[in-house]
Amino acid sequence: MSVEFLEESCSGEDRTATLPIGGLSYVQGYTKFRLINKTVGRCLDVTAEKFPDREALIVVHENIRLTFAQLKEEVDKAAAGLLSIGLRKGDRLGMWGPNSYAWVLLQLATAQAGIILVSVNPAYQAMELEYALKKVGCKALAFPKQFKTQQYYNILKHICPELEKAPPGFLRSQRLPDLTTVISVDTPMPGTLLLDDVVAAGSKEQNMAELRHAKLFLSCHDPVNIQFTSVGCKALAFPKQFKTQQYYNILKHICPELEKAPPGFLRSQRLPDLTTVISVDTPMPGTLLLDDVVAAGSKEQNMAELRHAKLFLSCHDPVNIQFTSGTTGSPKGATLSHYNIVNNANIIGERMKLHLKTPEESRVILPTPLYHCLGSVGGTMVSMMHGVTLILSSPIFDGKKALEAVSKERGSFLYGTPTMFVDILNQPDFSSYDISTMRGGVIAGSPAPPEVIRAIINKLNAKELVVAYGTTENSPVTFMSFPEDTEEQKSQSVGRIMPHTEAQIVNMELGTMAELNTPGELWIRGYCVMLGYWGEPQKTEEVIGQDKWYRTGDIATMDEQGFCKIVGRSKDMIIRGGENIYPTELEDFLHTHPQVQEVQVVGVKDDRMGEEVCACILLKSGEKSTPEEIKAFCKGKIAHFKIPRYIVFVTTYPLTISGKVQKFKLREQMERHLNL
């Protein structure tokens, strides 16, 4: 048990603390233990001291295996290396690419040095990437050269043509003026730093000393991550490509200056904050190679700088920016602190009883993306807090690879969205895999059909499965079932309130607390609520009141035992296979098509994905088009998962008396039209 973190386990009394009082939909989680006032880096230090020889991270597709002691050593070198190339506390570094060792390394190294990690969706194309990097003012960007057809370097070069001729670390981009440093995590490319070199630089005592100094000024309340829901990145990290996603080319499209920029010194017009682009795999023009960054961290000078930097870190400092979206559909950067994610991860592990498991019983298979909170907090951070082994089964979700990892790596817990679990359960050779070590898992991201819950518990042998609910803005988990809850409780609810968290369901017409079993909007309050949307105080105030309640926008009910059920959304957000898609954003894009007069986007039901995207298009008078032509227009301009599966050409929309489109009626019409 992680005794330094908790004075006592919350598991025993946690259940009774969740009961509503007075027939109203309000609960407060168990509070009879102290929250943790430590930074992410300090938590890793403690776990590495306690379990130095225990396996910490296995990346199956890269054949990488590290103990906690080895991982901490590499993280320290990478953190010192990042300081050695000019990044400082509060700077933003974007990580752009699929699941990889480099992703975890930079997630932890940025936190160790007080740099804010910006989680960039690996499917982003040039337009989306430029918006995200500008919003947060990224100074550095890290990525692999490519993954499958996704050419990361070429995408960036499209934005920053200066990259190709820029000295690594010295990009000057017209479109991305903040971006100076591009880091390749795998392959040297013009204008980039190599991640290996960054880590190597961290080995120098001068850089380590800088890291030690920086850590002195870190607080657990500092922002540690910005999750896109938008932020001014100073740095961006990514592989060169993934499948058809050409990460470098997408960024180059936004920052044409990238190609000629010295690595770490990008000057982009469209992304003025972005100065550093890090390749996690391939040297590319204008980028630093991640290996070189890590190598720089080996120097004592750089290690000394790291030690100095750590002196100024606080657990209340920001550590991550994750992009999400509000009712307007425009992406916003949810800013999370060390305090947010350290405590959420610790409490997730407690609820799952991971702290009571042996090393053999706590091997977590993670096929979910690290750029989402479920992966970065529920996966990486839970591992760092509780000393469990984290196993990345594939760069992107692959049901077969997940089963192979369970079988070959003796996995005991499996994470996924309902869509992922459906794919895993329906593998044609499912019976050939050894799943005897399976004990449980986490299902989250969208509502799960009862039959899927039952199949996971019985067919996958995941008796200790827990259902989780949360939002990026809440770090993310606020409700979760207990491992010992019944199948019915798990299939009919998202569990009970988490410790140190309050929840109420509000009757939006009356503005009062709803009675039990009565639908209303779910509000959350507690340590888990984000610091705010990066650079958008007004939008923050729209969702977090002076009373500190966060308004989720989700419609829920609560029963007499405190079980919460999500019954709908007040927002029109579509959840496709765990990916959040915001209709307004997609509608705005489709409106740029020259033949489109009006468009309304709705989610329609789908047995496999939960929901699929349906675009209902009204063409301009005299114009003609086809679904194939509309999809071709989308390809390469928006993320693949946002491209509508269904394109329906309409002549009218169902309207209210005041002329507003009734989307619920439009959805019903489309499901009938499509025979769904």
XYZ file of C-alpha atoms in Angstrom:
676
model
C 0.000 0.000 0.000
C 1.272 3.504 -0.833
C 1.601 4.562 2.812
C 3.358 7.825 2.034
C 0.348 8.886 0.012
C -2.521 7.877 2.288
C -2.712 7.582 6.040
C -5.498 5.032 5.659
C -7.422 3.278 2.926
C -10.709 4.873 1.961
C -12.181 1.655 0.574
C -14.009 0.458 3.671
C -16.073 3.506 4.583
C -16.134 4.953 1.060
C -19.368 3.141 0.202
C -21.489 4.439 3.098
C -20.245 7.997 2.597
C -21.974 8.161 -0.793
C -25.591 7.945 0.421
C -27.856 10.922 -0.406
C -29.594 12.662 2.471
C -33.127 14.066 2.701
C -34.474 12.643 -0.537
C -32.444 15.069 -2.662
C -29.899 14.360 -5.391
C -26.771 15.415 -3.505
C -23.834 13.295 -2.352
C -20.432 13.972 -0.850
C -17.628 11.452 -1.133
C -15.576 10.043 1.721
C -13.172 12.626 3.183
C -11.481 10.925 6.147
C -8.042 10.928 4.579
C -5.887 13.784 3.384
C -5.447 14.709 -0.238
C -1.891 14.610 -1.580
C 0.094 17.830 -1.860
C 2.802 16.506 -4.175
C 3.811 17.153 -7.750
C 3.728 14.433 -10.397
C 7.528 14.293 -10.309
C 7.651 13.826 -6.549
C 5.105 10.996 -6.760
C 7.279 9.245 -9.353
C 10.317 9.746 -7.109
C 8.526 8.125 -4.165
C 7.232 5.168 -6.191
C 10.668 4.563 -7.731
C 12.215 4.598 -4.255
C 9.626 2.134 -2.985
C 9.492 -0.240 -5.983
C 12.789 0.297 -7.855
C 12.904 -3.141 -9.481
C 9.202 -3.551 -10.254
C 8.213 -3.322 -13.920
C 6.792 0.141 -14.544
C 6.249 0.377 -18.284
C 6.029 -2.127 -21.125
C 5.523 -0.883 -24.684
C 4.748 -4.039 -26.629
C 5.015 -2.593 -30.139
C 8.403 -0.980 -29.384
C 9.826 -3.888 -27.372
C 10.552 -1.592 -24.413
C 10.554 -2.716 -20.780
C 11.530 -0.449 -17.888
C 11.477 -0.766 -14.117
C 10.411 2.195 -12.006
C 14.071 2.992 -11.241
C 14.966 2.901 -14.939
C 11.940 4.972 -15.903
C 12.732 7.620 -13.286
C 16.322 7.849 -14.550
C 15.150 8.387 -18.137
C 12.479 10.879 -17.046
C 15.034 12.921 -15.090
C 17.402 12.990 -18.073
C 14.595 13.984 -20.431
C 13.434 16.723 -18.028
C 16.959 18.102 -17.700
C 17.351 17.891 -21.469
C 14.194 19.938 -22.020
C 15.566 22.639 -19.728
C 18.887 22.542 -21.591
C 17.176 23.478 -24.874
C 15.619 26.552 -23.302
C 12.204 25.411 -22.089
C 11.187 26.771 -18.700
C 8.439 26.430 -16.110
C 5.065 27.320 -17.605
C 6.153 26.867 -21.233
C 3.859 24.667 -23.301
C 5.128 21.571 -25.125
C 2.729 19.783 -27.458
C 2.891 16.001 -27.833
C 1.408 14.931 -31.159
C 1.332 11.254 -32.045
C -0.010 7.796 -31.184
C 0.713 5.858 -27.994
C 4.446 5.282 -27.577
C 7.275 5.240 -25.054
C 8.099 8.818 -26.053
C 4.555 9.893 -25.130
C 4.860 8.565 -21.568
C 8.433 9.844 -21.253
C 7.478 13.388 -22.224
C 4.312 13.324 -20.121
C 6.396 12.653 -17.021
C 9.474 14.698 -18.016
C 7.492 17.876 -18.670
C 5.789 17.504 -15.291
C 9.172 16.965 -13.609
C 10.519 20.217 -15.092
C 7.385 22.339 -14.624
C 6.628 22.461 -18.357
C 2.954 22.144 -19.324
C 2.175 19.211 -21.611
C -0.380 19.912 -24.333
C -2.146 16.733 -25.463
C -2.592 17.007 -29.241
C -4.909 14.576 -31.000
C -2.744 12.470 -33.376
C -5.450 12.647 -36.046
C -5.296 16.457 -36.280
C -4.739 17.915 -39.730
C -3.092 21.274 -40.504
C -6.077 23.524 -39.747
C -6.806 21.838 -36.400
C -3.137 21.702 -35.414
C -2.550 25.385 -36.150
C -5.588 26.379 -34.104
C -4.519 24.286 -31.115
C -0.886 25.432 -31.083
C -1.866 29.083 -31.448
C -4.502 28.867 -28.753
C -2.059 27.793 -26.050
C 1.125 29.343 -27.483
C 3.175 26.171 -27.799
C 6.920 26.846 -27.725
C 7.840 23.264 -28.567
C 6.232 20.430 -30.486
C 7.270 16.761 -30.409
C 6.163 14.057 -32.841
C 7.335 11.027 -34.841
C 8.081 11.564 -38.520
C 4.991 9.635 -39.521
C 2.601 6.880 -38.525
C 1.120 4.857 -41.334
C -0.216 7.501 -43.731
C -0.140 10.384 -41.233
C 2.910 12.446 -42.256
C 3.428 14.601 -39.152
C 6.527 16.435 -40.361
C 4.999 17.301 -43.721
C 1.796 18.545 -42.092
C 3.789 20.879 -39.845
C 5.978 21.948 -42.774
C 2.818 22.965 -44.611
C 2.096 25.427 -41.792
C 5.750 26.340 -41.176
C 7.681 26.172 -44.468
C 10.572 27.842 -42.607
C 11.144 24.607 -40.669
C 13.158 22.794 -43.308
C 15.999 25.332 -43.285
C 15.805 26.324 -39.622
C 18.638 25.314 -37.266
C 17.200 22.830 -34.729
C 15.686 24.756 -31.833
C 15.671 28.089 -33.682
C 12.517 28.002 -35.793
C 11.080 31.389 -36.700
C 7.639 30.815 -38.189
C 5.338 33.508 -39.522
C 2.157 31.538 -38.837
C 3.317 30.003 -35.532
C 5.465 32.747 -33.950
C 5.572 31.098 -30.509
C 6.926 27.808 -31.857
C 10.730 27.692 -31.797
C 11.591 24.070 -31.079
C 10.523 20.974 -32.981
C 11.506 17.609 -31.498
C 11.547 14.395 -33.491
C 10.947 11.355 -31.318
C 12.448 8.983 -33.861
C 14.054 10.308 -37.053
C 16.321 13.341 -37.635
C 14.484 15.860 -39.826
C 15.446 19.376 -40.945
C 14.795 21.958 -38.242
C 14.073 19.398 -35.502
C 15.800 18.219 -32.357
C 15.986 14.461 -31.749
C 14.398 13.325 -28.495
C 17.360 11.034 -27.751
C 19.669 14.061 -27.858
C 17.393 16.001 -25.509
C 17.474 13.139 -23.008
C 21.237 12.743 -23.399
C 21.697 16.433 -22.612
C 19.869 15.791 -19.376
C 22.696 13.528 -18.234
C 24.980 16.537 -17.840
C 25.344 17.700 -14.242
C 24.733 21.318 -15.260
C 21.333 20.387 -16.697
C 20.471 18.134 -13.756
C 21.321 20.994 -11.411
C 18.942 23.220 -13.361
C 16.233 20.566 -13.009
C 16.778 20.310 -9.247
C 16.505 24.096 -9.006
C 13.345 24.184 -11.141
C 11.647 21.516 -9.018
C 12.030 23.716 -5.926
C 9.450 26.097 -7.359
C 6.869 23.557 -8.510
C 3.519 23.330 -6.725
C 1.015 20.474 -6.875
C -1.527 23.136 -7.857
C 0.407 24.257 -10.949
C -1.164 23.367 -14.318
C 0.363 20.111 -15.542
C -1.735 19.292 -18.580
C -4.003 21.100 -21.040
C -6.519 18.751 -22.610
C -8.175 20.057 -25.785
C -11.357 21.061 -25.232
C -6.996 25.935 -26.899
C -3.575 27.462 -25.465
C -0.280 28.970 -26.897
C 2.089 26.001 -27.096
C 5.790 26.818 -26.858
C 6.795 23.257 -27.778
C 5.193 20.397 -29.712
C 6.312 16.743 -29.810
C 5.166 14.151 -32.350
C 6.248 11.213 -34.528
C 6.845 11.893 -38.216
C 3.660 10.091 -39.235
C 1.106 7.466 -38.216
C -0.731 5.509 -40.908
C -1.963 8.231 -43.300
C -1.474 10.974 -40.699
C 1.556 13.016 -41.827
C 2.247 14.947 -38.610
C 5.292 16.881 -39.839
C 3.602 17.847 -43.097
C 0.484 19.025 -41.261
C 2.555 21.281 -39.012
C 4.639 22.442 -41.971
C 1.407 23.464 -43.682
C 0.713 25.793 -40.756
C 4.358 26.800 -40.232
C 6.174 26.876 -43.577
C 9.042 28.513 -41.643
C 9.684 25.191 -39.872
C 11.693 23.619 -42.658
C 14.383 26.310 -42.519
C 14.269 27.033 -38.794
C 17.162 26.027 -36.518
C 15.830 23.320 -34.162
C 14.417 25.003 -31.074
C 14.228 28.447 -32.678
C 11.093 28.376 -34.807
C 9.559 31.755 -35.554
C 6.110 31.191 -37.035
C 3.682 33.885 -38.111
C 0.599 31.757 -37.559
C 1.797 30.119 -34.308
C 3.796 32.860 -32.559
C 4.130 30.943 -29.265
C 5.572 27.789 -30.834
C 9.378 27.796 -30.869
C 10.376 24.169 -30.304
C 9.346 21.128 -32.326
C 10.472 17.715 -31.085
C 10.472 14.623 -33.277
C 9.983 11.482 -31.225
C 11.398 9.243 -33.933
C 12.854 10.701 -37.150
C 15.321 13.580 -37.751
C 13.531 16.150 -39.905
C 14.420 19.679 -41.041
C 13.925 22.236 -38.293
C 13.426 19.640 -35.554
C 15.382 18.370 -32.593
C 15.620 14.608 -32.147
C 14.194 13.383 -28.857
C 17.201 11.109 -28.349
C 19.454 14.188 -28.475
C 17.277 16.024 -25.955
C 17.447 13.073 -23.561
C 21.189 12.711 -24.145
C 21.678 16.363 -23.204
C 19.991 15.595 -19.911
C 22.821 13.237 -18.980
C 25.193 16.151 -18.459
C 25.645 17.164 -14.826
C 25.205 20.831 -15.731
C 21.739 20.099 -17.076
C 20.857 17.835 -14.134
C 21.837 20.634 -11.769
C 19.526 22.967 -13.673
C 16.721 20.423 -13.271
C 17.295 20.127 -9.519
C 17.161 23.913 -9.266
C 13.970 24.120 -11.341
C 12.222 21.531 -9.166
C 12.731 23.755 -6.128
C 10.176 26.190 -7.546
C 7.483 23.681 -8.475
C 4.176 23.564 -6.603
C 1.489 20.893 -6.708
C -0.906 23.685 -7.689
C 1.053 24.545 -10.849
C -0.529 23.666 -14.222
C 0.878 20.473 -15.703
C -1.348 19.504 -18.642
C -3.664 21.134 -21.192
C -6.222 18.849 -22.799
C -8.472 20.083 -25.565
C -12.187 19.603 -25.116
C -15.123 21.680 -26.317
C -18.111 23.487 -24.937
C -21.554 24.196 -26.249
C -20.143 26.506 -28.924
C -18.096 23.669 -30.375
C -14.885 25.727 -30.477
C -11.997 23.851 -28.811
C -10.927 25.045 -25.360
C -7.884 24.052 -23.340
C -8.875 22.475 -20.029
C -5.913 23.181 -17.750
C -5.135 20.616 -15.051
C -2.727 20.909 -12.118
C -0.454 18.359 -10.473
C -2.918 18.411 -7.549
C -5.837 17.590 -9.869
C -4.357 14.553 -11.571
C -2.217 13.176 -8.728
C -5.228 12.912 -6.433
C -7.634 11.694 -9.110
C -5.213 8.939 -10.110
C -4.594 7.970 -6.502
C -8.324 7.737 -5.753
C -9.016 5.771 -8.968
C -6.438 3.194 -7.876
C -7.909 3.100 -4.374
C -11.446 2.520 -5.695
C -10.085 -0.298 -7.914
C -8.179 -1.665 -4.874
C -4.931 -1.707 -6.843
C -3.033 -0.770 -3.687
C -4.009 -4.175 -2.233
C -2.820 -6.211 -5.233
C 0.455 -8.045 -5.700
C 2.627 -7.015 -8.693
C 1.342 -10.059 -10.601
C -2.264 -9.024 -9.924
C -1.841 -5.406 -11.035
C -0.688 -5.432 -14.655
C -2.752 -2.882 -16.615
C -3.235 -3.239 -20.379
C -3.849 0.224 -21.876
C -5.160 0.317 -25.477
C -6.816 3.733 -24.972
C -5.113 6.890 -26.324
C -2.726 8.768 -24.064
C -3.952 12.128 -25.367
C -7.224 11.466 -23.501
C -7.508 11.696 -19.714
C -8.498 8.035 -19.391
C -5.082 7.083 -20.769
C -2.871 9.799 -19.286
C -4.457 9.944 -15.812
C -6.280 6.610 -15.478
C -3.342 4.811 -17.086
C 0.034 6.532 -16.675
C -0.678 8.387 -13.442
C -2.422 5.462 -11.721
C 0.681 3.411 -12.510
C 2.967 6.090 -11.066
C 0.849 6.439 -7.910
C 0.312 2.775 -7.077
C 3.357 1.057 -8.524
C 1.371 -1.017 -11.014
C 2.794 -2.136 -14.353
C 1.482 -0.168 -17.351
C 1.443 -2.048 -20.666
C 0.840 -0.170 -23.945
C -0.521 -2.774 -26.342
C -0.360 -0.821 -29.633
C 0.146 2.698 -31.057
C -3.596 3.069 -31.650
C -6.431 0.824 -30.559
C -6.236 -2.708 -31.958
C -8.520 -5.337 -30.403
C -6.306 -8.229 -31.452
C -3.167 -6.565 -30.055
C -4.978 -5.894 -26.772
C -5.833 -9.589 -26.425
C -2.284 -10.571 -27.367
C -0.961 -8.277 -24.635
C -3.336 -9.779 -22.054
C -2.176 -13.262 -23.024
C 1.579 -12.705 -23.440
C 2.101 -10.101 -20.704
C -0.244 -11.783 -18.203
C -2.494 -8.731 -18.016
C -4.903 -8.493 -15.093
C -6.766 -5.230 -15.844
C -7.917 -3.914 -19.232
C -9.078 -0.367 -20.020
C -11.377 0.653 -22.848
C -14.441 2.406 -24.179
C -17.562 0.338 -24.921
C -16.626 0.306 -28.617
C -13.163 -1.040 -27.834
C -14.511 -3.793 -25.623
C -17.045 -4.798 -28.299
C -14.191 -5.190 -30.801
C -12.109 -7.184 -28.315
C -14.991 -9.506 -27.447
C -15.805 -10.059 -31.134
C -12.320 -11.077 -32.243
C -12.819 -14.238 -34.359
C -10.004 -16.075 -32.551
C -10.990 -14.840 -29.075
C -11.047 -18.354 -27.593
C -7.405 -18.961 -28.554
C -6.065 -16.351 -26.097
C -5.089 -17.112 -22.514
C -7.086 -14.676 -20.378
C -6.751 -16.630 -17.138
C -4.879 -13.762 -15.447
C -7.668 -11.232 -16.073
C -9.268 -9.792 -12.933
C -10.973 -6.548 -13.925
C -10.827 -3.366 -15.929
C -12.231 0.108 -16.509
C -14.947 0.954 -19.035
C -15.600 4.645 -19.695
C -15.984 7.231 -22.434
C -19.622 6.696 -23.414
C -22.701 4.815 -22.167
C -22.225 1.036 -22.211
C -25.086 -1.328 -23.126
C -25.892 -3.815 -20.310
C -25.078 -6.793 -22.544
C -21.564 -5.433 -23.109
C -20.993 -5.061 -19.352
C -22.132 -8.643 -18.794
C -19.908 -9.964 -21.585
C -16.829 -8.182 -20.214
C -17.440 -9.584 -16.740
C -18.161 -13.144 -17.848
C -16.472 -13.735 -21.215
C -13.349 -11.678 -20.420
C -13.245 -12.921 -16.829
C -13.162 -9.293 -15.602
C -15.126 -9.842 -12.386
C -13.669 -6.661 -10.844
C -14.702 -4.441 -13.771
C -15.567 -0.869 -12.797
C -17.661 1.615 -14.773
C -16.338 5.185 -14.679
C -17.801 8.580 -15.513
C -16.101 11.931 -15.713
C -15.145 14.878 -17.858
C -11.794 16.282 -18.922
C -12.560 19.346 -16.799
C -12.799 17.080 -13.722
C -9.379 15.416 -14.091
C -11.396 13.228 -15.166
C -13.227 10.673 -12.931
C -15.977 11.737 -10.514
C -18.204 8.639 -10.375
C -17.064 5.021 -10.418
C -18.526 1.694 -9.432
C -16.864 -0.579 -6.873
C -15.290 -3.864 -8.019
C -17.758 -5.808 -5.853
C -20.896 -4.065 -7.167
C -23.430 -6.343 -8.860
C -23.700 -6.747 -12.636
C -27.003 -4.893 -12.514
C -25.501 -1.962 -10.606
C -22.634 -1.743 -13.093
C -24.871 -1.996 -16.156
C -27.520 0.468 -14.925
C -25.300 3.244 -13.544
C -21.856 4.850 -13.603
C -21.298 4.024 -9.938
C -21.041 6.259 -6.891
C -19.323 9.526 -6.099
C -15.532 9.476 -5.649
C -13.885 10.586 -2.367
C -13.332 14.297 -1.724
C -15.913 15.128 -4.401
C -19.424 16.590 -4.222
C -22.178 16.091 -6.777
C -25.670 17.476 -7.119
C -28.339 17.151 -9.782
C -30.057 20.450 -10.500
C -33.547 21.035 -11.852
C -32.636 23.559 -14.539
C -36.152 25.006 -14.791
C -36.391 25.740 -11.078
C -32.690 26.175 -10.319
C -33.042 23.926 -7.282
C -31.660 20.565 -6.272
C -33.636 17.759 -7.920
C -35.387 15.047 -5.966
C -34.009 11.504 -6.152
C -34.663 9.617 -9.409
C -35.500 12.903 -11.151
C -33.452 14.022 -14.190
C -31.461 17.240 -14.035
C -28.049 18.668 -14.889
C -25.115 17.089 -13.043
C -22.861 19.542 -11.183
C -19.498 18.640 -9.598
C -17.388 20.365 -6.928
C -14.070 19.449 -5.330
C -10.308 19.139 -5.760
C -10.824 17.593 -9.216
C -12.250 20.692 -10.928
C -9.801 22.125 -13.480
C -7.930 25.392 -13.017
C -9.886 26.756 -15.977
C -9.862 27.041 -19.756
C -6.469 28.344 -20.855
C -6.679 32.062 -21.627
C -10.486 32.112 -21.562
C -11.713 33.394 -18.169
C -15.172 34.213 -19.511
C -15.725 30.690 -20.815
C -14.399 29.346 -17.504
C -16.939 31.438 -15.587
C -19.707 30.041 -17.789
C -19.099 26.524 -16.416
C -17.613 27.182 -12.950
C -19.640 29.491 -10.732
C -18.434 31.572 -7.789
C -19.644 28.711 -5.612
C -17.043 26.497 -7.406
C -19.639 24.100 -8.835
C -18.708 22.812 -12.307
C -21.703 22.412 -14.614
C -21.144 19.270 -16.694
C -23.970 19.781 -19.192
C -24.898 16.102 -18.746
C -28.398 15.051 -17.700
C -28.399 12.486 -14.897
C -30.443 10.863 -12.143
C -29.431 9.637 -8.687
C -31.065 6.865 -6.669
C -31.410 6.237 -2.924
C -28.044 4.427 -2.756
C -26.208 7.257 -4.499
C -25.819 5.474 -7.833
C -25.708 7.936 -10.722
C -27.118 7.261 -14.183
C -26.341 9.428 -17.208
C -29.549 9.710 -19.227
C -28.664 12.309 -21.830
C -26.699 15.435 -22.651
C -27.783 19.028 -22.602
C -25.112 19.632 -25.199
C -25.412 18.167 -28.677
C -22.025 16.480 -28.462
C -21.672 13.194 -30.337
C -19.660 10.388 -28.734
C -18.364 8.097 -31.465
C -16.400 5.177 -30.056
C -15.252 7.275 -27.110
C -14.236 10.252 -29.290
C -16.080 13.493 -28.569
C -17.338 15.212 -31.730
C -18.888 18.653 -31.519
C -21.527 19.344 -34.197
C -20.967 23.103 -34.287
C -17.289 22.657 -35.136
C -18.128 20.219 -37.941
C -20.994 22.372 -39.214
C -18.688 25.394 -39.393
C -16.233 23.378 -41.466
C -18.838 21.964 -43.851
C -20.178 25.463 -44.393
C -16.895 26.235 -46.178
C -17.884 23.852 -48.987
C -18.854 26.055 -51.966
C -22.063 24.116 -52.713
C -23.395 23.945 -49.144
C -26.031 26.449 -48.072
C -26.929 24.984 -44.684
C -25.851 21.966 -42.673
C -26.941 20.380 -39.417
C -24.927 17.573 -37.821
C -26.498 15.007 -35.491
C -25.457 11.740 -33.932
C -27.384 8.635 -34.953
C -27.310 5.335 -33.123
C -24.804 2.653 -34.086
C -24.432 -0.803 -32.526
C -20.630 -0.790 -32.692
C -19.566 2.851 -32.254
C -22.417 3.948 -29.993
C -23.082 6.885 -32.293
C -22.140 7.802 -35.851
C -21.984 11.237 -37.445
C -24.775 12.218 -39.831
C -24.526 15.471 -41.798
C -27.866 16.792 -43.079
C -26.984 19.143 -45.925
C -29.116 21.709 -47.726
C -27.413 22.561 -51.017
C -27.453 25.966 -52.672
C -30.079 26.468 -55.361
C -29.143 24.700 -58.579
C -26.128 22.922 -57.053
C -25.555 19.173 -56.982
C -23.220 16.986 -54.965
C -22.768 13.419 -53.725
C -21.923 11.900 -50.339
C -18.605 10.720 -51.778
C -17.698 14.237 -52.900
C -18.498 15.690 -49.463
C -16.375 13.033 -47.731
C -13.500 13.675 -50.152
C -13.752 17.386 -49.273
C -13.324 16.480 -45.581
C -10.409 14.073 -46.004
C -7.089 15.523 -44.939
C -8.707 18.674 -43.537
C -10.386 17.342 -40.405
C -9.615 14.333 -38.209
C -10.768 11.060 -39.744
C -13.172 10.259 -36.910
C -15.062 13.529 -37.527
C -15.799 12.750 -41.182
C -19.547 11.968 -41.352
C -20.418 8.367 -42.037
C -23.794 9.442 -43.368
C -24.396 12.348 -45.746
C -28.094 13.081 -46.318
C -29.235 15.865 -48.639
C -32.386 17.556 -47.303
C -34.710 20.370 -48.356
C -36.003 21.385 -44.902
C -35.255 20.981 -41.181
C -37.729 20.511 -38.315
C -38.030 23.921 -36.654
C -39.472 25.407 -33.492
C -41.957 28.282 -33.671
C -39.032 30.654 -33.170
C -37.184 29.109 -36.121
C -34.591 27.046 -34.254
C -33.664 23.603 -35.577
C -35.046 20.793 -33.399
C -32.073 18.467 -33.457
C -33.771 15.698 -31.510
C -36.469 15.510 -34.184
C -33.859 15.677 -36.938
C -32.011 12.784 -35.320
C -35.225 10.732 -35.205
C -35.935 11.529 -38.870
C -32.438 10.464 -39.924
C -32.567 7.197 -37.983
C -35.852 6.349 -39.707
C -34.504 7.421 -43.099
C -31.363 5.308 -42.624
C -33.321 2.344 -41.170
C -31.244 2.362 -37.987
